[in-house]
mmCIF file with all atom_site columns, C-alpha atoms in Angstrom:
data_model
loop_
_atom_site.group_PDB
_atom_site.id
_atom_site.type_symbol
_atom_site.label_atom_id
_atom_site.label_alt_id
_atom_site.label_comp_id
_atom_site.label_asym_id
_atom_site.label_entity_id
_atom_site.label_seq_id
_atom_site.pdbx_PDB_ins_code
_atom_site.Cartn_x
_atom_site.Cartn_y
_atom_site.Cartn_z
_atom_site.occupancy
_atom_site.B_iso_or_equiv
_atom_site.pdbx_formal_charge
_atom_site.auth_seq_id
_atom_site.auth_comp_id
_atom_site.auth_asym_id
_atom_site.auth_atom_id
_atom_site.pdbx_PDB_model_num
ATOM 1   C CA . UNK E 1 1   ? 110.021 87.998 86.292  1.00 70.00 ? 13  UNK E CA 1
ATOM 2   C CA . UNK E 1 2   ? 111.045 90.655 88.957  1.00 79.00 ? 14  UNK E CA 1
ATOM 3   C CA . UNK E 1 3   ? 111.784 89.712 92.226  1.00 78.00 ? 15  UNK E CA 1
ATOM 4   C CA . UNK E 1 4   ? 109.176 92.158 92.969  1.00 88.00 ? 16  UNK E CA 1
ATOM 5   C CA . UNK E 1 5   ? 107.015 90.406 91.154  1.00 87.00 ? 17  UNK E CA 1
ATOM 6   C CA . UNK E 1 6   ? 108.036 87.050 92.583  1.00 90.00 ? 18  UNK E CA 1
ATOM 7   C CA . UNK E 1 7   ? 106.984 88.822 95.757  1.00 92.00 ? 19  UNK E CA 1
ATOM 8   C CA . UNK E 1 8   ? 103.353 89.772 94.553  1.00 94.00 ? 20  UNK E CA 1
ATOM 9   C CA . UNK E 1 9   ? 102.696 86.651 92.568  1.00 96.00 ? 21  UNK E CA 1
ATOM 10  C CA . UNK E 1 10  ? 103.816 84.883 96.040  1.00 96.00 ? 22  UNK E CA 1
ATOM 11  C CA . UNK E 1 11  ? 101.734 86.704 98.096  1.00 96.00 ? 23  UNK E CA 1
ATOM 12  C CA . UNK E 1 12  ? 98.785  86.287 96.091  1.00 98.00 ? 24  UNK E CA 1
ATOM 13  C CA . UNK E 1 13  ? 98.649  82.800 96.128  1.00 97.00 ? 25  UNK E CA 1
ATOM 14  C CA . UNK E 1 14  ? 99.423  82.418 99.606  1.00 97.00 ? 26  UNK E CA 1
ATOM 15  C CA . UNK E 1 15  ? 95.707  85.276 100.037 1.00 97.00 ? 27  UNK E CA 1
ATOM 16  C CA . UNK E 1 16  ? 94.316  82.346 97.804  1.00 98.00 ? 28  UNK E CA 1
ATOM 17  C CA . UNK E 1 17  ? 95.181  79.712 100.266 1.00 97.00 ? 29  UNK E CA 1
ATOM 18  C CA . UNK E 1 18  ? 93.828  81.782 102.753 1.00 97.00 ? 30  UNK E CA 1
ATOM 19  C CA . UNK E 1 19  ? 90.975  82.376 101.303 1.00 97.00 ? 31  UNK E CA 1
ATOM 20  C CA . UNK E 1 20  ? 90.035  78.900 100.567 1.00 97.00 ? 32  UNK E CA 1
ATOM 21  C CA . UNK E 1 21  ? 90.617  78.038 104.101 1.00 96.00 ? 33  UNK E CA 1
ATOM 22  C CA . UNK E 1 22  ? 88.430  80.627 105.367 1.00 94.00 ? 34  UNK E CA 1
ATOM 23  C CA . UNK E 1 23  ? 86.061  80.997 102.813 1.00 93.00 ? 35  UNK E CA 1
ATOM 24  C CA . UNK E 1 24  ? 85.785  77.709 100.995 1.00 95.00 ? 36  UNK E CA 1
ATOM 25  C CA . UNK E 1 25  ? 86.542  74.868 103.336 1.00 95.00 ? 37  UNK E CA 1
ATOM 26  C CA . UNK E 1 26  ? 85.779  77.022 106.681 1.00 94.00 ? 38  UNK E CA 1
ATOM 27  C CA . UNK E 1 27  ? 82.596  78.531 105.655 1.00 93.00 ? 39  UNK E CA 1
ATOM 28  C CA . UNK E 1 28  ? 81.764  75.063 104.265 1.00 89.00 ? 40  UNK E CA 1
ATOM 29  C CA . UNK E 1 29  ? 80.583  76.763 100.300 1.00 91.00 ? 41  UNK E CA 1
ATOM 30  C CA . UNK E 1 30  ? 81.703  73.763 98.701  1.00 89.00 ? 42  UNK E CA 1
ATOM 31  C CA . UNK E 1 31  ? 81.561  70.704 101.078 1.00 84.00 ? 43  UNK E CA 1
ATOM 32  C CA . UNK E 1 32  ? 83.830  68.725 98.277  1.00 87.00 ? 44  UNK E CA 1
ATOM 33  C CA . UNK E 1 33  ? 86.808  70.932 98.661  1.00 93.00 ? 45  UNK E CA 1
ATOM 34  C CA . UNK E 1 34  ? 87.959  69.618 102.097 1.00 90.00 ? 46  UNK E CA 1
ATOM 35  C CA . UNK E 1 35  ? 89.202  66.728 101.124 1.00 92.00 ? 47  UNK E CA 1
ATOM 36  C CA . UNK E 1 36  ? 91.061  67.943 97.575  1.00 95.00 ? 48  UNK E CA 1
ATOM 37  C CA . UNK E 1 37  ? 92.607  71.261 99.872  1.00 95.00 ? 49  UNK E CA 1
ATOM 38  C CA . UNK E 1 38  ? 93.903  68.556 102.799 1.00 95.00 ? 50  UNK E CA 1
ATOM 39  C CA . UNK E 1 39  ? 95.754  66.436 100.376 1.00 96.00 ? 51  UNK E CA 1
ATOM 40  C CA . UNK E 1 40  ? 97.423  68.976 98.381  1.00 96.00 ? 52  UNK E CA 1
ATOM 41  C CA . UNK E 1 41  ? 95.659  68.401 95.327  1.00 97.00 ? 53  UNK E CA 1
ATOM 42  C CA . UNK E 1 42  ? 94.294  72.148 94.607  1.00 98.00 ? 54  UNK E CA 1
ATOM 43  C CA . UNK E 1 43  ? 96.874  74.190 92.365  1.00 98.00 ? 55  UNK E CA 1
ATOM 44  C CA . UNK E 1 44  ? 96.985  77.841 92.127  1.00 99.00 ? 56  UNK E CA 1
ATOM 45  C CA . UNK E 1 45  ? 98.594  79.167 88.968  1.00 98.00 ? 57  UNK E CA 1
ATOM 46  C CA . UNK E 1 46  ? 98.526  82.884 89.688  1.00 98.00 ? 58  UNK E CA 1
ATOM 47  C CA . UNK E 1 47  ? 98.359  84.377 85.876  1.00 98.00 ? 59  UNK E CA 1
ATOM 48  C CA . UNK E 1 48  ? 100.705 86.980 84.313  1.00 98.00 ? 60  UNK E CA 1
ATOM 49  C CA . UNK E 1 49  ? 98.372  87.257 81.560  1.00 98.00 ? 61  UNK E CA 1
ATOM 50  C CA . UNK E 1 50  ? 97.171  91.441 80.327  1.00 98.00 ? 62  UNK E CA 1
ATOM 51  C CA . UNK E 1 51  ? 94.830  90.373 77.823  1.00 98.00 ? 63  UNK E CA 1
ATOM 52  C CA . UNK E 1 52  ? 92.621  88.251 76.875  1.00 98.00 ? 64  UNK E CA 1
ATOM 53  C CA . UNK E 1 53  ? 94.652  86.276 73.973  1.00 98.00 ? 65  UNK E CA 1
ATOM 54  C CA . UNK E 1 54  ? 97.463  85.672 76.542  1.00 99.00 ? 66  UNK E CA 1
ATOM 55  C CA . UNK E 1 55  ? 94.840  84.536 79.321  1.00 99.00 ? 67  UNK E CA 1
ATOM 56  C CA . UNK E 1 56  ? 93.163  81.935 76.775  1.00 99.00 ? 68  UNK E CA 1
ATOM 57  C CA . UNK E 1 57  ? 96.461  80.797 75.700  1.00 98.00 ? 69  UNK E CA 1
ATOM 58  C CA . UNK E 1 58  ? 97.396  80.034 79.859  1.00 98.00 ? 70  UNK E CA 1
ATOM 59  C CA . UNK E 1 59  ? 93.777  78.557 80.136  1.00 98.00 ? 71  UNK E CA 1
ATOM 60  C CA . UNK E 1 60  ? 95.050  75.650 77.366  1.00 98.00 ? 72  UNK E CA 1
ATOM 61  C CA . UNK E 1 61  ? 98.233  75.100 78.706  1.00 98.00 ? 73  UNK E CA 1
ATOM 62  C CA . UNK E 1 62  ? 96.418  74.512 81.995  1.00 98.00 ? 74  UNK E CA 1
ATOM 63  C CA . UNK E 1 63  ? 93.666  72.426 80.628  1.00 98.00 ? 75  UNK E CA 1
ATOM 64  C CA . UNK E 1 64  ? 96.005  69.999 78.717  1.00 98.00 ? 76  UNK E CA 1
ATOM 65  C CA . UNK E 1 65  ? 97.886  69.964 81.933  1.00 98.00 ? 77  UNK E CA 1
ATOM 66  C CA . UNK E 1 66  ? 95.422  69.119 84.189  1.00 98.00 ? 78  UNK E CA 1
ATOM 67  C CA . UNK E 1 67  ? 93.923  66.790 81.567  1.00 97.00 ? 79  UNK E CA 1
ATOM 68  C CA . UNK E 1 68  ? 97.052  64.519 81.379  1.00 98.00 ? 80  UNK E CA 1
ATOM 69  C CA . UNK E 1 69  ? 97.311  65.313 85.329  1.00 97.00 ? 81  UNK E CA 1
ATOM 70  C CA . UNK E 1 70  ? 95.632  61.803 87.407  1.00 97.00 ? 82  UNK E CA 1
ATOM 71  C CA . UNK E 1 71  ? 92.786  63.405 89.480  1.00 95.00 ? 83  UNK E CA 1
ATOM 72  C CA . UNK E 1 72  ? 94.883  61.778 92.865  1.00 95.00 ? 84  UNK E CA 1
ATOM 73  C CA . UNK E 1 73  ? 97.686  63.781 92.445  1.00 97.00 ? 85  UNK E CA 1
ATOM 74  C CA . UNK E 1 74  ? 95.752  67.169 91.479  1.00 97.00 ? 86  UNK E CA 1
ATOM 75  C CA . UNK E 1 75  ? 92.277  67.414 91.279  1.00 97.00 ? 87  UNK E CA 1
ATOM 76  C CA . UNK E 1 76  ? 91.991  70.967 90.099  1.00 98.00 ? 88  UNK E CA 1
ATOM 77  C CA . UNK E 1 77  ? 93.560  74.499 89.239  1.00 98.00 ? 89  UNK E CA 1
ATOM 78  C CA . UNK E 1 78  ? 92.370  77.342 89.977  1.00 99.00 ? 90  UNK E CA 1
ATOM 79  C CA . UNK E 1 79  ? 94.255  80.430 87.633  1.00 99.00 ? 91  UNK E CA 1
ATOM 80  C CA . UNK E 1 80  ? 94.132  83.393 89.805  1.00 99.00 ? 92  UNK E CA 1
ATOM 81  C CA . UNK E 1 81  ? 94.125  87.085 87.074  1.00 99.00 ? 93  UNK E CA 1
ATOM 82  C CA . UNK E 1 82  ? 95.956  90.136 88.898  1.00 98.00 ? 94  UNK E CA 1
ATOM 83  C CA . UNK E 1 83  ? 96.492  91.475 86.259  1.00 98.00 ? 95  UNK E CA 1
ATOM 84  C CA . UNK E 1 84  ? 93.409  91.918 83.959  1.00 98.00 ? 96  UNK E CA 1
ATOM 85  C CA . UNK E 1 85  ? 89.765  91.486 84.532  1.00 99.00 ? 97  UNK E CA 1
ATOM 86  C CA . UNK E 1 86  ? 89.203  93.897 87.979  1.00 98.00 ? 98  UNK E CA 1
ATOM 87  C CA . UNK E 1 87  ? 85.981  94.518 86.327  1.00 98.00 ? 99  UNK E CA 1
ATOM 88  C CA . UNK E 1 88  ? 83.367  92.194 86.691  1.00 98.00 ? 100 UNK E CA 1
ATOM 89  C CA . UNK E 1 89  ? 81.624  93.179 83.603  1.00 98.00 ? 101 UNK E CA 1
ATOM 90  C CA . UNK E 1 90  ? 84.496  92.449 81.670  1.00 98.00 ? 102 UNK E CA 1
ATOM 91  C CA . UNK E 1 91  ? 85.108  89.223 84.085  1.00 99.00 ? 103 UNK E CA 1
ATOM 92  C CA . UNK E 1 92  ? 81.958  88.096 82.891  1.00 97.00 ? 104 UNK E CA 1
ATOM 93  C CA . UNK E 1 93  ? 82.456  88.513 79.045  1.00 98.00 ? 105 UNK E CA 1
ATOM 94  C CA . UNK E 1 94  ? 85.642  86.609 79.727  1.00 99.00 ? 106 UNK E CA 1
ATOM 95  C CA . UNK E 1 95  ? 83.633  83.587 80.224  1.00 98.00 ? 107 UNK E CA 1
ATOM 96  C CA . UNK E 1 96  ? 81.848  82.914 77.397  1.00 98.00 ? 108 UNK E CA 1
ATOM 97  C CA . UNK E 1 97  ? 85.845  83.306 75.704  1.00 98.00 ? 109 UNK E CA 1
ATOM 98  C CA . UNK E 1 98  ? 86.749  80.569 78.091  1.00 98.00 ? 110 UNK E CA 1
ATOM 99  C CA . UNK E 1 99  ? 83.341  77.934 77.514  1.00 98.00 ? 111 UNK E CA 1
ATOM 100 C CA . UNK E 1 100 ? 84.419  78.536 73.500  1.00 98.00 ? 112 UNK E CA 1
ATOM 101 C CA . UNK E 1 101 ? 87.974  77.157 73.980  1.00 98.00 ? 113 UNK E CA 1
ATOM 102 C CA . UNK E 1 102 ? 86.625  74.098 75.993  1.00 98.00 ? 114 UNK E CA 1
ATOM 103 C CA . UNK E 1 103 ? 84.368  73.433 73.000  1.00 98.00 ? 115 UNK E CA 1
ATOM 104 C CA . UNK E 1 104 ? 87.119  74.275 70.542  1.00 97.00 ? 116 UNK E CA 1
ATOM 105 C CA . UNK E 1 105 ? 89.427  71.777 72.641  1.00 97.00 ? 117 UNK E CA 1
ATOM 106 C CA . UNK E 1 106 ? 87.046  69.045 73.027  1.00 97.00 ? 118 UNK E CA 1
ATOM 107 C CA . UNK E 1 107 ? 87.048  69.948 76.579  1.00 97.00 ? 119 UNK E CA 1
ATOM 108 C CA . UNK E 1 108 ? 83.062  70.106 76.870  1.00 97.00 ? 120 UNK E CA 1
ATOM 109 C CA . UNK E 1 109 ? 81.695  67.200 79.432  1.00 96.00 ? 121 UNK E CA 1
ATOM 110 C CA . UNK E 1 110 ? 85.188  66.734 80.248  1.00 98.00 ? 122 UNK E CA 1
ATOM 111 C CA . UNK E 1 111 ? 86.048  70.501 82.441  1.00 98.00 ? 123 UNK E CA 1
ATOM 112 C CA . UNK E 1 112 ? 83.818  73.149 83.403  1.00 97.00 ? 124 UNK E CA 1
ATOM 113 C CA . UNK E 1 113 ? 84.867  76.423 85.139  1.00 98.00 ? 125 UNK E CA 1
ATOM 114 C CA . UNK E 1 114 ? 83.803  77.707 88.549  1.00 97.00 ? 126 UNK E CA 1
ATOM 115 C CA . UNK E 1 115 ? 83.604  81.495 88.505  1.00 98.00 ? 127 UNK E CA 1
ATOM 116 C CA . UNK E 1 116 ? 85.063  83.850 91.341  1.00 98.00 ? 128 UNK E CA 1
ATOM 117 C CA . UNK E 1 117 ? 85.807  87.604 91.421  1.00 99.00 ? 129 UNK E CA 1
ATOM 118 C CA . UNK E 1 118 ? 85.960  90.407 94.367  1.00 98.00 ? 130 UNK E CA 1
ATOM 119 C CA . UNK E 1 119 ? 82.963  91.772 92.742  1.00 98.00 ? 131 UNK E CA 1
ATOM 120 C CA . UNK E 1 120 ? 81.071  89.068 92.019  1.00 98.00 ? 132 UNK E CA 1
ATOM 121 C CA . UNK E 1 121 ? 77.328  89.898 91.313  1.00 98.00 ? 133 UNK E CA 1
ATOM 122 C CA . UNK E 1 122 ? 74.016  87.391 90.815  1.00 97.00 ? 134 UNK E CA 1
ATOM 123 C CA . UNK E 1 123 ? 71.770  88.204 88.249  1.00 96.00 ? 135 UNK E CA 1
ATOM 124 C CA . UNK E 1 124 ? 68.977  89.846 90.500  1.00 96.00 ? 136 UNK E CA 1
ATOM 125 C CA . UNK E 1 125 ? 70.860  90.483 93.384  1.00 97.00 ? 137 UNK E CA 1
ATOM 126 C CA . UNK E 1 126 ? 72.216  93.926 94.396  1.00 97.00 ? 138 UNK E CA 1
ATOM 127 C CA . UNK E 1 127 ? 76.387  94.556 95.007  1.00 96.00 ? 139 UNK E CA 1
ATOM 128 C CA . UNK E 1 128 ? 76.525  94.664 98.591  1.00 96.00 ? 140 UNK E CA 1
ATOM 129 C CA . UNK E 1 129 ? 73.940  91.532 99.168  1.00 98.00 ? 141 UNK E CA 1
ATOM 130 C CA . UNK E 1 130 ? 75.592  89.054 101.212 1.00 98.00 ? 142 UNK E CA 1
ATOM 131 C CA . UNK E 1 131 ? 74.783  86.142 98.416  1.00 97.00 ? 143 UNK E CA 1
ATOM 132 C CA . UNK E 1 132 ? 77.308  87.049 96.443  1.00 98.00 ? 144 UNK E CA 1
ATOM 133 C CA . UNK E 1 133 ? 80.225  86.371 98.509  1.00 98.00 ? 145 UNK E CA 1
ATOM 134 C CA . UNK E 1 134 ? 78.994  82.406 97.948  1.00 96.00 ? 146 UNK E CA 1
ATOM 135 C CA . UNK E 1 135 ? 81.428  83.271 95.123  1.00 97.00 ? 147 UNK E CA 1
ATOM 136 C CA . UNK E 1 136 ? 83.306  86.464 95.643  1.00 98.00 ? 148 UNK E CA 1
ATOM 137 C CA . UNK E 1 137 ? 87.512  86.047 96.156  1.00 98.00 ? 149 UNK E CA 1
ATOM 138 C CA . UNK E 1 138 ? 90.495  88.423 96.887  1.00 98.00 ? 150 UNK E CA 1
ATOM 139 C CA . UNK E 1 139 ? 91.245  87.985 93.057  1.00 98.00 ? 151 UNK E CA 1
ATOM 140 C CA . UNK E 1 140 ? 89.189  87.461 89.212  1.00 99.00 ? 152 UNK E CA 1
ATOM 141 C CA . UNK E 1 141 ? 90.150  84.003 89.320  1.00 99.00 ? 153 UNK E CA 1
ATOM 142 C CA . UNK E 1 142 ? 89.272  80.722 87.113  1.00 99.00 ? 154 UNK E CA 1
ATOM 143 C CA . UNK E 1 143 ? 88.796  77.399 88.667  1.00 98.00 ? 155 UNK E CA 1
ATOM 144 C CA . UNK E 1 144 ? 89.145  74.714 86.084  1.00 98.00 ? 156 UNK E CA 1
ATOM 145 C CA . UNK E 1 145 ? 86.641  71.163 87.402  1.00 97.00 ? 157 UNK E CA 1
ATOM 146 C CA . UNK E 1 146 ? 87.026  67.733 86.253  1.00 97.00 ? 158 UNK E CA 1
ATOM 147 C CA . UNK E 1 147 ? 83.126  66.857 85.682  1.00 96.00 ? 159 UNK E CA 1
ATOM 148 C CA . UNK E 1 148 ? 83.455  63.288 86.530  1.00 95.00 ? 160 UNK E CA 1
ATOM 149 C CA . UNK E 1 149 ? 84.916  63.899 90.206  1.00 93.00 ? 161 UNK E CA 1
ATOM 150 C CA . UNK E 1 150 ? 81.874  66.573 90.395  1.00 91.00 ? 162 UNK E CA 1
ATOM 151 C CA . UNK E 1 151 ? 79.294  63.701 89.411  1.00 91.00 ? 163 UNK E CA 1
ATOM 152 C CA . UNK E 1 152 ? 80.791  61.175 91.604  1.00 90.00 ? 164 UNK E CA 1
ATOM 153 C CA . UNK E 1 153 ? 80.603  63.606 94.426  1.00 86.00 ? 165 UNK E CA 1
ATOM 154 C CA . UNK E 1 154 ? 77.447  64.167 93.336  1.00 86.00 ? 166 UNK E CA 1
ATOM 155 C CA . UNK E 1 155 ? 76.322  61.117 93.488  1.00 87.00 ? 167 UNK E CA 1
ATOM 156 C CA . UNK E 1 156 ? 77.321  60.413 96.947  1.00 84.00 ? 168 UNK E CA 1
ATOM 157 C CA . UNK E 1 157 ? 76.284  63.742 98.390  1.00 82.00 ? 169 UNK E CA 1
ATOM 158 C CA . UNK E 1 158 ? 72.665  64.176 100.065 1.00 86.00 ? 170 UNK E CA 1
ATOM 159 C CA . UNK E 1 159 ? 70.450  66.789 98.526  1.00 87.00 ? 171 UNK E CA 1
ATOM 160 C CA . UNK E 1 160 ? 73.134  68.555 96.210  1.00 84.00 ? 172 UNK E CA 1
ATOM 161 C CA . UNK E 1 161 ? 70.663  70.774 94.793  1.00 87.00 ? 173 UNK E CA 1
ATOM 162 C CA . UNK E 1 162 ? 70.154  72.083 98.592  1.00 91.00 ? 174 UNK E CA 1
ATOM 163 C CA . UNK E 1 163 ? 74.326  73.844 98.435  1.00 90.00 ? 175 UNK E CA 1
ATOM 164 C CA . UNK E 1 164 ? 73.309  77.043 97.235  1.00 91.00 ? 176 UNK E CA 1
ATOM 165 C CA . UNK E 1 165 ? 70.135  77.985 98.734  1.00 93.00 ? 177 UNK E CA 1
ATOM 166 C CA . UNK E 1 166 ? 72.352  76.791 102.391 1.00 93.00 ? 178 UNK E CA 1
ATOM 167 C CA . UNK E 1 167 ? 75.081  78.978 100.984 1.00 93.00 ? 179 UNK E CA 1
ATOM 168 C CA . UNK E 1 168 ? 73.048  81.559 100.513 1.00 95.00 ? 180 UNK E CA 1
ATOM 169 C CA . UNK E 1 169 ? 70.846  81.019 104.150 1.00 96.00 ? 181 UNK E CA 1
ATOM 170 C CA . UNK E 1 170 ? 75.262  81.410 105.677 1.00 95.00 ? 182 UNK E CA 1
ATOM 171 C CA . UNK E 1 171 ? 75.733  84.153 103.619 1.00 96.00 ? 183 UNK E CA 1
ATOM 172 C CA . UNK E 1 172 ? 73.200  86.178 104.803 1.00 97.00 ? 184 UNK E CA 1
ATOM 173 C CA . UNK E 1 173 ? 73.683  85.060 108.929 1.00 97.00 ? 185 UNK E CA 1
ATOM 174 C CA . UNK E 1 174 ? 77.115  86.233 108.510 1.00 97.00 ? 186 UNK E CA 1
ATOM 175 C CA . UNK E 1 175 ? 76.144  89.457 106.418 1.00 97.00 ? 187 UNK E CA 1
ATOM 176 C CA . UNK E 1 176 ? 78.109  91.213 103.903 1.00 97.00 ? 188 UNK E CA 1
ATOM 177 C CA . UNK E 1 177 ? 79.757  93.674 106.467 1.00 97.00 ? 189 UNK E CA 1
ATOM 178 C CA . UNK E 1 178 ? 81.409  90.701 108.091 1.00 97.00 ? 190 UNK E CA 1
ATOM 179 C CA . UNK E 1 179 ? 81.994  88.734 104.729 1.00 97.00 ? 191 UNK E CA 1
ATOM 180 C CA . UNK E 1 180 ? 83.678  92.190 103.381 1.00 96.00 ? 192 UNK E CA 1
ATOM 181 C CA . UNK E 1 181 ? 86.329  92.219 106.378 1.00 96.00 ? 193 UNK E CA 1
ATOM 182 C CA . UNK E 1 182 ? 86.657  88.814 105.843 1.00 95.00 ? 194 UNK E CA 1
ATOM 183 C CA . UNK E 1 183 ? 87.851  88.718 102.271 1.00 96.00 ? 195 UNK E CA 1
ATOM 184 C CA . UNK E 1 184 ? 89.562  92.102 102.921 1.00 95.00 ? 196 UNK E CA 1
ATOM 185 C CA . UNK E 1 185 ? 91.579  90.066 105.344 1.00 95.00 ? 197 UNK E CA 1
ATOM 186 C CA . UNK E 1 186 ? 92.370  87.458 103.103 1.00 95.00 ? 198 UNK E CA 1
ATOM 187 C CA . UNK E 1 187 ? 93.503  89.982 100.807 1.00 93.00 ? 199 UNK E CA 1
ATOM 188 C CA . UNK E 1 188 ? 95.831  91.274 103.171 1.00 90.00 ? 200 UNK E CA 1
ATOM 189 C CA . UNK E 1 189 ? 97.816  88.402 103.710 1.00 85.00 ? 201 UNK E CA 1
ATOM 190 C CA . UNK E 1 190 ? 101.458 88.018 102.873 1.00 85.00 ? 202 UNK E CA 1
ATOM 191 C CA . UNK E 1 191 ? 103.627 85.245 101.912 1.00 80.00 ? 203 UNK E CA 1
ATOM 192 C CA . UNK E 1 192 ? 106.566 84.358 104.535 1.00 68.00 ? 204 UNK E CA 1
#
């Protein structure tokens, strides 16, 4: 890898970590990801990958990582794509490649995948409604779940089924042209 490279792969990650600071933990979207990001359990794999064989091949390595990983010492991955995806459309087709190797793997019940992209569009919603941001990120990017720390969350967590439509109620106080200079600052960061 080139040290310009290095330098890009670097300073996407460190726009990740911003971006789950600011977007994640600070506009509270997932009220279990406080605890995971203050410990140092969240790892960001940002992906070489240029097509989609490559990307699924990185997506197993990662699994069977993570799977042999104890949830106290990293409770998930997120795999950030540079590289491929930009489209959403595409982004989207991606996913049903990336449920089909957790049932090939024996992964089902066991993982799941949270889905973010800059463009990032609910079914029913337009582009620039401020909704989608709930799941819009500087970068196409993969989060790989354990299911049984999201049930035991779960569990323990009052009205779960209320987190998106109080996503969605922030969303929309903030607006999109505030969310957009938001994530277009967290895409401007660079690493030290």
């Amino acid at each position: 890898m080139s040290e310009n490279t290095e330098t890009k792969y670097a300073d996407i990650e460190t726009q990740m970590r911003t971006w789950i600071a600011r977007f994640v933990v600070g506009l509270n979207l997932c009220p279990f990801a406080r605890q995971p990001v203050e410990s140092g359990r969240v790892k960001i794999v940002v992906s070489d990958a240029r097509n989609s064989e490559a990307l699924l091949e990185e997506l197993q390595s990662q699994l069977s990582w993570l799977d042999a990983e104890p949830p106290a010492a990293t409770e998930t991955t997120l795999i950030v794509i540079p590289e491929m995806l930009g489209d959403f459309l595409d982004y989207n087709d991606f996913l049903d490649l990336a449920d089909a190797l957790l049932e090939e793997f024996g992964w089902t019940g066991q993982f799941q995948f949270a889905s973010f992209h800059p463009d990032y569009q609910f079914a029913g919603t337009l582009p620039g409604d401020a909704e989608n941001y709930t799941n819009r990120a500087p970068w196409p990017t993969l989060q790989l779940l354990r299911e049984n720390s999201l049930e035991a969350v779960l569990a323990n967590y009052p009205e779960p089924e209320q987190i998106p439509e109080q996503n969605i109620e922030a969303m929309e106080q903030l607006g999109s042209a505030k969310l957009a200079d938001l994530l277009r600052e967290c895409r401007g960061m660079k690493s030290k």
